[in-house]
Short mmCIF file of C-alpha atoms in Angstrom, two decimals:
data_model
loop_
_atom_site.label_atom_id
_atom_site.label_comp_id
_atom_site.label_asym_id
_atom_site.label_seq_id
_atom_site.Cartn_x
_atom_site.Cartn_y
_atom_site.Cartn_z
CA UNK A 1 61.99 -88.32 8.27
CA UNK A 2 58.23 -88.59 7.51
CA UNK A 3 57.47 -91.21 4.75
CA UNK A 4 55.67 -89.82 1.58
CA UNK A 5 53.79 -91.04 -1.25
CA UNK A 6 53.15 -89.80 -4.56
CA UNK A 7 49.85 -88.83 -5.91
CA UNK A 8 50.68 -92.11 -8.54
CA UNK A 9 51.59 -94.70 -5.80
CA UNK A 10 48.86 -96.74 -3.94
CA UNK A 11 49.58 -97.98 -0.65
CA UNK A 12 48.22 -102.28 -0.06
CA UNK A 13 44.58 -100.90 0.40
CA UNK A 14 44.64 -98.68 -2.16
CA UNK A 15 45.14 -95.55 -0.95
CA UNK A 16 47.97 -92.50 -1.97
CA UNK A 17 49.12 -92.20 1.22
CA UNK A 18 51.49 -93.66 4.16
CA UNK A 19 49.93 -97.05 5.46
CA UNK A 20 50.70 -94.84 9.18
CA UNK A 21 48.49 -91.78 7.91
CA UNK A 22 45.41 -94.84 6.79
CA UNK A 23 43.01 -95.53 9.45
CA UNK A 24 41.41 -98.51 9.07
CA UNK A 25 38.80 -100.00 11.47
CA UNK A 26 38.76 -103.88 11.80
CA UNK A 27 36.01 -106.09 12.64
CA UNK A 28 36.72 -108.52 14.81
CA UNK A 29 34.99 -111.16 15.80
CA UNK A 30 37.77 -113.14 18.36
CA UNK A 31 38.20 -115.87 15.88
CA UNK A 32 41.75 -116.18 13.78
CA UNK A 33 40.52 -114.71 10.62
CA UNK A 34 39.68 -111.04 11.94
CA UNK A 35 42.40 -111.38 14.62
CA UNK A 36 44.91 -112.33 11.56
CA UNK A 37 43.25 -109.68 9.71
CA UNK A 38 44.14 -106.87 11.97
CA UNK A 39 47.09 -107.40 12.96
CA UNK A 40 48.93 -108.06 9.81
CA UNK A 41 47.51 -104.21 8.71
CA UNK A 42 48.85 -102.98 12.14
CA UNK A 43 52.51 -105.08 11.03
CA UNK A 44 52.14 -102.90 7.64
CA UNK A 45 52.28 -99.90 9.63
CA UNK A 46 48.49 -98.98 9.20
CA UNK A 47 46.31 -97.13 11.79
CA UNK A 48 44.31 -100.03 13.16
CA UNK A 49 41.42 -99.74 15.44
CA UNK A 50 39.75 -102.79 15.72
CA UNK A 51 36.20 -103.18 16.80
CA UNK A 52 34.24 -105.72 18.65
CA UNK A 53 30.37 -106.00 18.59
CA UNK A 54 28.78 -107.57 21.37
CA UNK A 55 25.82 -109.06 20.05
CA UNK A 56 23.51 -110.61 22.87
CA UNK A 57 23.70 -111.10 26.75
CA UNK A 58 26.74 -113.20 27.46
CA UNK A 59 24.48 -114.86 30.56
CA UNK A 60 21.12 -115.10 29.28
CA UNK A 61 21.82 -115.30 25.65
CA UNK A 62 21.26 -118.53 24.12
CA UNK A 63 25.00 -119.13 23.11
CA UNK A 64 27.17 -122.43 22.19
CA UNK A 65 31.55 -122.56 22.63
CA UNK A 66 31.63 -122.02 19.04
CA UNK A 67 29.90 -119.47 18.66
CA UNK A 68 31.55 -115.79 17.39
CA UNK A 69 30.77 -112.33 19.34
CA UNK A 70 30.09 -114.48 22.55
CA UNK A 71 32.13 -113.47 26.04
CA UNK A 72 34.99 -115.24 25.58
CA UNK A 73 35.20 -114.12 21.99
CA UNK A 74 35.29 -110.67 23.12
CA UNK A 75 38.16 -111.04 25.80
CA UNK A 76 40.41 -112.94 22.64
CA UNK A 77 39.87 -110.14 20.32
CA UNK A 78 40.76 -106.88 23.18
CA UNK A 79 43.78 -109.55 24.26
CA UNK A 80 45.17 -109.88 20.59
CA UNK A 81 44.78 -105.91 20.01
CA UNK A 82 46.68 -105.46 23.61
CA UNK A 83 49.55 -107.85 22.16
CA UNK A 84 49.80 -106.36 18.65
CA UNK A 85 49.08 -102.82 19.89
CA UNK A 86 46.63 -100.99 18.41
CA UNK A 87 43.14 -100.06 20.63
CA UNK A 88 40.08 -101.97 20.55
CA UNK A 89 36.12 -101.10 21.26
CA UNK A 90 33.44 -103.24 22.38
CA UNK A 91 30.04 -101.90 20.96
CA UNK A 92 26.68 -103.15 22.42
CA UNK A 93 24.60 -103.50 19.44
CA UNK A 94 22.68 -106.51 21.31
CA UNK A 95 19.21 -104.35 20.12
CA UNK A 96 19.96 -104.03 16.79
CA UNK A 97 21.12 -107.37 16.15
CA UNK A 98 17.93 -108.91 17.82
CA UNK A 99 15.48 -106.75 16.00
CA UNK A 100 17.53 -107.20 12.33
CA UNK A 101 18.50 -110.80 12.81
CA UNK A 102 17.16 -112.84 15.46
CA UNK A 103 13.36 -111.53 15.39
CA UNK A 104 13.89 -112.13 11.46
CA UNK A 105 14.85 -115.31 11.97
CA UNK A 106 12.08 -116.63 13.85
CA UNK A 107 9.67 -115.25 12.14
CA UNK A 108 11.01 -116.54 8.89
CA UNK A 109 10.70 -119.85 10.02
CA UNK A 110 7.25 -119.45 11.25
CA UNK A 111 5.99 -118.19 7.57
CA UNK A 112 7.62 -121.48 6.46
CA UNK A 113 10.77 -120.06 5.00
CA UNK A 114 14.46 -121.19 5.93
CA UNK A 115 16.27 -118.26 6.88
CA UNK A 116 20.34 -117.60 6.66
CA UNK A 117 21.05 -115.18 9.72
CA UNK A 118 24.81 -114.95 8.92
CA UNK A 119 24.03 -112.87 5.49
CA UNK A 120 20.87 -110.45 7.31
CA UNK A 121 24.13 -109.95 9.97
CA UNK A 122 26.14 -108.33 7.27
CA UNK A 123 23.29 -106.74 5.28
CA UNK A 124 22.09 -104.65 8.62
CA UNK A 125 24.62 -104.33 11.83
CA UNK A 126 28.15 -105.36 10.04
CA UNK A 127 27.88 -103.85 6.70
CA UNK A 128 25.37 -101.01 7.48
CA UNK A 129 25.56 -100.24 11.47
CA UNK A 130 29.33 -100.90 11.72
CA UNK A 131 30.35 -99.31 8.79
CA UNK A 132 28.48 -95.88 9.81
CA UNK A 133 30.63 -96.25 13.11
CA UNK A 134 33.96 -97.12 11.26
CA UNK A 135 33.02 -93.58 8.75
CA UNK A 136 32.31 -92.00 12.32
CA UNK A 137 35.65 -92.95 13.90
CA UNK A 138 37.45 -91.22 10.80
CA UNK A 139 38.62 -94.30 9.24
CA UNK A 140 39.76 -94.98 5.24
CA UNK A 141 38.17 -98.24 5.16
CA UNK A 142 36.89 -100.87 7.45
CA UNK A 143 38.25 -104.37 6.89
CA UNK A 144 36.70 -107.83 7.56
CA UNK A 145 38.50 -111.74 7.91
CA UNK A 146 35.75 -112.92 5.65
CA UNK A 147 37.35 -115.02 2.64
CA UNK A 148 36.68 -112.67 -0.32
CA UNK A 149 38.78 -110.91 -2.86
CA UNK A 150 37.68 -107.27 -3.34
CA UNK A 151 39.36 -106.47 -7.00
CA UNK A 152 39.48 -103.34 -8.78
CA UNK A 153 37.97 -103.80 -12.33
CA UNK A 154 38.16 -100.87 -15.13
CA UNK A 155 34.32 -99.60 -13.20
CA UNK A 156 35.37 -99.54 -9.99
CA UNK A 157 36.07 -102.37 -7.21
CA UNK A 158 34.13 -105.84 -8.12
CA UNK A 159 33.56 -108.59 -5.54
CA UNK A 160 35.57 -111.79 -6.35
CA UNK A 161 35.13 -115.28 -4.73
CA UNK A 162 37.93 -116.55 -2.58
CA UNK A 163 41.43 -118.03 -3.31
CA UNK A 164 40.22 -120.96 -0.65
CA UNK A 165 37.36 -122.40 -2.72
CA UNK A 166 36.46 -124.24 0.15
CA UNK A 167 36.36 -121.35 2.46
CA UNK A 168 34.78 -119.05 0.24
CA UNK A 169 31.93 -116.65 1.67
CA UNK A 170 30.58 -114.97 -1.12
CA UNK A 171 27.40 -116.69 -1.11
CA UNK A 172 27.10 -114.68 2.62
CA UNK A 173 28.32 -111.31 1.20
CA UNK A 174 25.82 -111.51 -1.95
CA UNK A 175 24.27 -108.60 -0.70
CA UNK A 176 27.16 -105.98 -0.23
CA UNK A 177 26.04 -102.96 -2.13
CA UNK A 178 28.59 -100.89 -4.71
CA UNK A 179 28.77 -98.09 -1.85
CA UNK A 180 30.01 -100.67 0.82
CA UNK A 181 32.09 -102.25 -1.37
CA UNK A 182 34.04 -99.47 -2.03
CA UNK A 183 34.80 -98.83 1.96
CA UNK A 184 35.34 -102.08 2.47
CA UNK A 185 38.42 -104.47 2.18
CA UNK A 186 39.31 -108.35 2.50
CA UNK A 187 42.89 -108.70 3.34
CA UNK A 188 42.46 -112.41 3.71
CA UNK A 189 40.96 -113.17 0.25
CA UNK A 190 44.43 -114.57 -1.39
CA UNK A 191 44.97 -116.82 1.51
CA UNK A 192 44.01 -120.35 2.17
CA UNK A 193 42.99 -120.62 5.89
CA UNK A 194 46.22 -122.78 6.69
CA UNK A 195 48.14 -120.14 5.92
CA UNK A 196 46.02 -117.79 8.07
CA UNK A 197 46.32 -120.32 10.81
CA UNK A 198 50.30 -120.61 9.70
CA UNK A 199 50.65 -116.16 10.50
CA UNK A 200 48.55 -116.29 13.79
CA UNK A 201 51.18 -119.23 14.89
CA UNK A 202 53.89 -116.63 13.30
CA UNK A 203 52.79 -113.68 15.29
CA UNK A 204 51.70 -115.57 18.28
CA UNK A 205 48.18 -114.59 18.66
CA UNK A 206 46.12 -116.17 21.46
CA UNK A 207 43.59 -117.98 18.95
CA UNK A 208 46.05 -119.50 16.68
CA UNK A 209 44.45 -123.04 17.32
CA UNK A 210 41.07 -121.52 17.97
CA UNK A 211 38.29 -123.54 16.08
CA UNK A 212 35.94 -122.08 13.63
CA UNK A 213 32.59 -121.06 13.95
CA UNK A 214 30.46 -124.31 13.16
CA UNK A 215 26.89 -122.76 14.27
CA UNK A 216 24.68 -119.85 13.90
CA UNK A 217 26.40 -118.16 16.81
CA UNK A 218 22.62 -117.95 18.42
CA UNK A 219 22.09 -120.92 18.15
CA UNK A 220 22.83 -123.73 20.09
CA UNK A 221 24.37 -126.96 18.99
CA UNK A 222 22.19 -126.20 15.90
CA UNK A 223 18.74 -126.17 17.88
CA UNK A 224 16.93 -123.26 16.08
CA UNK A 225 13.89 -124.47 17.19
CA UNK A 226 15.11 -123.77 21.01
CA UNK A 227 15.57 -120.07 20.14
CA UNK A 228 12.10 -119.81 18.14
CA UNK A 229 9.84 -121.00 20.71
CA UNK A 230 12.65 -118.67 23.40
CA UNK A 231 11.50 -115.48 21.03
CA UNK A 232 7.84 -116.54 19.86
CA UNK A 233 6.39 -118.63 22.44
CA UNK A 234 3.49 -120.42 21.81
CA UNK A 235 3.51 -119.18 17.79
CA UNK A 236 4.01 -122.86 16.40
CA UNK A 237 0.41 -124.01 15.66
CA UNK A 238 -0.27 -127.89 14.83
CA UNK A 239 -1.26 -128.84 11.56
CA UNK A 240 -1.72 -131.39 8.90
CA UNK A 241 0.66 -133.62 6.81
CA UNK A 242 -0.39 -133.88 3.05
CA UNK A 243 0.50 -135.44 0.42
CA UNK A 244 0.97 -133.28 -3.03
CA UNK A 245 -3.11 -134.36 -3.85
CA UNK A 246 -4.28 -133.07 -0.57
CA UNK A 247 -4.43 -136.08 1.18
CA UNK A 248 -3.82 -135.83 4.83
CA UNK A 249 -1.03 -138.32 6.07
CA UNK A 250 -1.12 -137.42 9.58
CA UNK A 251 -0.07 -134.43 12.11
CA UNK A 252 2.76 -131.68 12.99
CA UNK A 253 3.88 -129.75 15.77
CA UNK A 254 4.07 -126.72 13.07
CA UNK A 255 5.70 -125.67 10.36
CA UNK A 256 8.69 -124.44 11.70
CA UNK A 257 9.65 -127.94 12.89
CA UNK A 258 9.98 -128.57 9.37
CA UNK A 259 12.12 -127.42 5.97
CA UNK A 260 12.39 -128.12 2.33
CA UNK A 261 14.14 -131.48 1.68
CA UNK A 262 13.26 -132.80 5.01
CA UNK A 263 13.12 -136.56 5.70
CA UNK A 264 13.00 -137.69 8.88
CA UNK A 265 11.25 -137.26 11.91
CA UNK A 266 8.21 -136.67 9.80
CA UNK A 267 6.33 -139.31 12.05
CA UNK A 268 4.04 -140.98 9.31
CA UNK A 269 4.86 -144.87 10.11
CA UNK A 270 3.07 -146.70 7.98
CA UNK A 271 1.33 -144.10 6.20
CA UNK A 272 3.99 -143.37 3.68
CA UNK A 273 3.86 -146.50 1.50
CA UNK A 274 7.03 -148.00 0.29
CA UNK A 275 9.22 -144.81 -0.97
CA UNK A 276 10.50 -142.78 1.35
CA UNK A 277 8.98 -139.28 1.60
CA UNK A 278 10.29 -135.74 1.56
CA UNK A 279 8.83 -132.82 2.86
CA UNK A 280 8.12 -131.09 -0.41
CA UNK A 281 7.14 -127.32 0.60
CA UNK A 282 5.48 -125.49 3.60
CA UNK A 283 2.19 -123.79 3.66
CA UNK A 284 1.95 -122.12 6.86
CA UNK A 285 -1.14 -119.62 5.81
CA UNK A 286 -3.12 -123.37 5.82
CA UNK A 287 -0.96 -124.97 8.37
CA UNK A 288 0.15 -127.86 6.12
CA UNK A 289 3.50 -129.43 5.54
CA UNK A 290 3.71 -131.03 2.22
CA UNK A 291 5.45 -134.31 1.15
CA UNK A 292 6.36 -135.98 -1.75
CA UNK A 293 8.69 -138.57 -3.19
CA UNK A 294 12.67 -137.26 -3.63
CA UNK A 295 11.93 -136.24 -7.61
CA UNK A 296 8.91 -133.71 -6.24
CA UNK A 297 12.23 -131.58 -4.73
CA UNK A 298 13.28 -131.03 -8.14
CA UNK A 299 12.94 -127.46 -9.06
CA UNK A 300 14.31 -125.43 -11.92
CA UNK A 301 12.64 -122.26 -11.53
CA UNK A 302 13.41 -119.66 -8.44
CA UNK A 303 11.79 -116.19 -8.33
CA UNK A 304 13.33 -113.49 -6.13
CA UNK A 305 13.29 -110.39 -3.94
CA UNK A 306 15.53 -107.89 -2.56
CA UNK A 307 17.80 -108.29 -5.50
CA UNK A 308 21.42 -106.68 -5.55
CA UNK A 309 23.11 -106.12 -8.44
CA UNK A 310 26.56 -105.54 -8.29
CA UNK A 311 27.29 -106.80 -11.88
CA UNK A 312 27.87 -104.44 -14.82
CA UNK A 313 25.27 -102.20 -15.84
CA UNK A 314 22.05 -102.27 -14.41
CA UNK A 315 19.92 -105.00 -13.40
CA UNK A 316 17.38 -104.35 -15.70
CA UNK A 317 19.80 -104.38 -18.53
CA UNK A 318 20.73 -107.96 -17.65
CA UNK A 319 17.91 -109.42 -18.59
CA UNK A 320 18.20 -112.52 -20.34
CA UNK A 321 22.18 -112.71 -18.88
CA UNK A 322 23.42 -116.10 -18.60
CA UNK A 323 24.92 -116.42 -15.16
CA UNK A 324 25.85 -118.99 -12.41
CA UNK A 325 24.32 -118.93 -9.31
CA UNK A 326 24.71 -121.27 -5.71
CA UNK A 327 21.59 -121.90 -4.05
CA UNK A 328 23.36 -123.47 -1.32
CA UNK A 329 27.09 -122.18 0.01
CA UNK A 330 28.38 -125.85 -0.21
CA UNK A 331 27.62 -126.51 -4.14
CA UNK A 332 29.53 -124.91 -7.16
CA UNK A 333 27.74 -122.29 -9.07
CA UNK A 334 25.67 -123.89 -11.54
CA UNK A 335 24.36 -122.45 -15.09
CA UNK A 336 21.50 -120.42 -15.39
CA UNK A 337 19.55 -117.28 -16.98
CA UNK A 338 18.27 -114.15 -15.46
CA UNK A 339 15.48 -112.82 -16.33
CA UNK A 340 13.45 -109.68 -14.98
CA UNK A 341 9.82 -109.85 -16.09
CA UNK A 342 7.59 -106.12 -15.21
CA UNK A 343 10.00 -106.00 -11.98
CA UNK A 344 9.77 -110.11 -10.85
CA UNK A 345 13.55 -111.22 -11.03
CA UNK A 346 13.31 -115.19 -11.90
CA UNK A 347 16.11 -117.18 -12.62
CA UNK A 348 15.82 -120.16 -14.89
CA UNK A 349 17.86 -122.95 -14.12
CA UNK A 350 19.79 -125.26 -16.85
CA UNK A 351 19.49 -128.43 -14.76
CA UNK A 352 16.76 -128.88 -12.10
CA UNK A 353 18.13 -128.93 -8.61
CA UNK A 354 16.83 -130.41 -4.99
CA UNK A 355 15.70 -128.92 -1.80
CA UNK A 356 15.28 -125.12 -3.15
CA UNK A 357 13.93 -123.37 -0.12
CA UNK A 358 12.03 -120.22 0.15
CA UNK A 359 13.80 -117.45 2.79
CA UNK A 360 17.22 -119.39 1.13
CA UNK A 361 19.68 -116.91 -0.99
CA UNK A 362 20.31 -116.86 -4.47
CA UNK A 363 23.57 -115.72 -5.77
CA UNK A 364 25.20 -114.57 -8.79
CA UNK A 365 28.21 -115.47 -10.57
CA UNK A 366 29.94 -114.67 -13.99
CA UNK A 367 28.86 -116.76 -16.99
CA UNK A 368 32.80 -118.29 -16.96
CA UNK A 369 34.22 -121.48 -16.19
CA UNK A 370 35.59 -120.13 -13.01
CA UNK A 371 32.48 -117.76 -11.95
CA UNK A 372 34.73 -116.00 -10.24
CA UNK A 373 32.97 -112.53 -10.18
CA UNK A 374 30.30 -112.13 -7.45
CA UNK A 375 27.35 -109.94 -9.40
CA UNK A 376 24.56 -109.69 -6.20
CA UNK A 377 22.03 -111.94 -5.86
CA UNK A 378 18.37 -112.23 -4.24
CA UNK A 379 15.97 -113.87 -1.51
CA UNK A 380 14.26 -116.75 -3.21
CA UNK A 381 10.15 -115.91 -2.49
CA UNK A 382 9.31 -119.71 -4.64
CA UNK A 383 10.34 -122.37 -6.72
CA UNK A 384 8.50 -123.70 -9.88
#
């Protein structure tokens, strides 16, 4: 007898129709989260197709074990599909993610700015490429293992941080737009990642006791400088050391050696007095990195580009919002104001705050005790 719903009945995902008549295309990586992901929505009876992106030559790529959307990550996510049942796809988007992540990064760090790959990944190929492909391949929704809670408020679906405080990602997913966020869904967003860990054991997936991702998946053993000078060869130009007067301390290799809050390996021996020194800032139209003692990192103004706003209203009608925001993924959101002055988004901070990088994100939380709401966030340009 064919299941039905009502027109007033919502299936999990929020849909009014039989999980088996719901397509919904998974991204999966080959870790547990996106392998736990799919197959608990192919338990629930949904129409899973799950969907793998290669990402860069597995032989020539620069590529460490714990890296995601590397060979062997491939072969665990097409062996958990085969033992849940549901198919699987392998998509070579290794152009795409070179030219909208990889190029981007190096040359971020060449202009002197500290880039965060992971969030360019799902601004361009996983939340723009791969969610044309998922509307292509007829599917309801495309869901993700990322540790978010996608929540339907009285406008429409809001972005939410994570049950797991300590695996939250929505300093990563800052930039998902109102459009994606309505196609998209986070099934994992309730659950702590033992518990995740606890249903791949349950369902005896293959990477039940896989590790988690600890690098930029490019990037080896955390050597960006190995991939920079693979991509831009010969860019890094040498330079002077200088103090916050102008004062030359000594020499660098360039400035992409280098980043905000920086302390050693700076090379200045006896040149630096008796307090330790910081690098301060990065000038790479002059060539110079800049150091300073620690309270020269303190900075309590951050202007912004690329904003998304995913709050209510408009962005311009937030002006003068108080807000949190996390300049780093690790930290708590912290209190602040927005303010939009002729088009320049700046946020004011209510404490100063150290190592505030340029090419670093910005994001936006509800003015609560919890900040629980995700509302966008920005690409810090400079600090003040």
């Amino acid at each position: 007898m064919t299941q039905t719903i009502s027109e007033h009945t919502l299936n999990s995902l929020g849909f009014a129709k039989p999980e088996g008549e719901t397509r919904v295309v998974v991204a999966m990586s080959g870790g547990v989260d996106s392998s736990v992901c799919a197959a608990l929505l192919a338990r629930q009876g949904y129409d899973v197709v799950g969907v793998t992106l290669q990402l860069y030559d597995h032989g020539a790529a620069v590529k460490s074990a714990k890296s995601c959307c590397a060979g062997q990550d491939i072969y665990d996510a097409r062996r958990v599909s085969e033992m849940v049942g549901f198919p699987h796809y392998v998509l070579d988007y290794e152009t795409n993610f070179r030219e909208s992540v990889i190029e981007d990064f190096a040359d971020t760090y060449l202009k002197g700015s500290t880039p965060i790959p992971c969030v360019r990944c799902n601004q361009t190929v996983k939340f723009r490429d791969l969610l044309d492909v998922a509307k292509d391949l007829g599917a309801d929704c495309m869901a993700t293992g990322h540790y978010i809670q996608r929540v339907e408020g009285p406008d429409g679906p809001e972005l939410h941080r994570a049950f797991d405080g300590g695996k939250d990602q929505s300093y990563f997913l800052f930039a998902t737009t109102h459009a994606q966020l309505d196609f998209l869904r986070f099934p994992l967003g309730h659950l702590d990642k033992n518990e995740t860990r606890r249903l791949a054991t349950e369902m005896g997936l293959n990477v039940a006791s896989k590790p988690d991702s600890q690098d930029i998946c490019f990037v080896p053993e955390g050597r960006y400088t190995d991939v920079i000078e693979k991509i831009r060869p010969h860019a890094a130009q040498p330079g002077d050391i200088v103090d916050q007067n102008g004062t030359v301390l000594g020499r660098h290799r360039g400035v992409m050696y280098y980043t905000v809050g920086q302390r050693r390996g700076l090379g200045l021996g006896e040149n630096t007095g008796t307090d330790p020194l910081f690098v301060v800032s990065l000038d790479a139209d002059k060539g110079q990195v800049i150091v300073g003692p620690r309270d020269a990192l303190l900075r309590d103004t951050i202007y912004l580009n690329d904003v998304n706003w995913i709050g209510p209203g408009t962005l311009a009608e937030a002006n003068g919002t108080a807000i949190r925001v996390k300049v780093r993924s690790t930290r708590p959101p912290e209190a602040a104001t927005l303010h939009i002055d002729d088009g320049q988004v700046r946020v004011q901070l209510a404490q100063p705050d150290m190592g505030i990088s340029p090419g670093q994100a910005c994001a936006f939380y509800a003015d609560r005790d919890d900040a629980q709401r995700t509302l966008g966030g920005g690409w810090i340009t400079q600090t003040a």
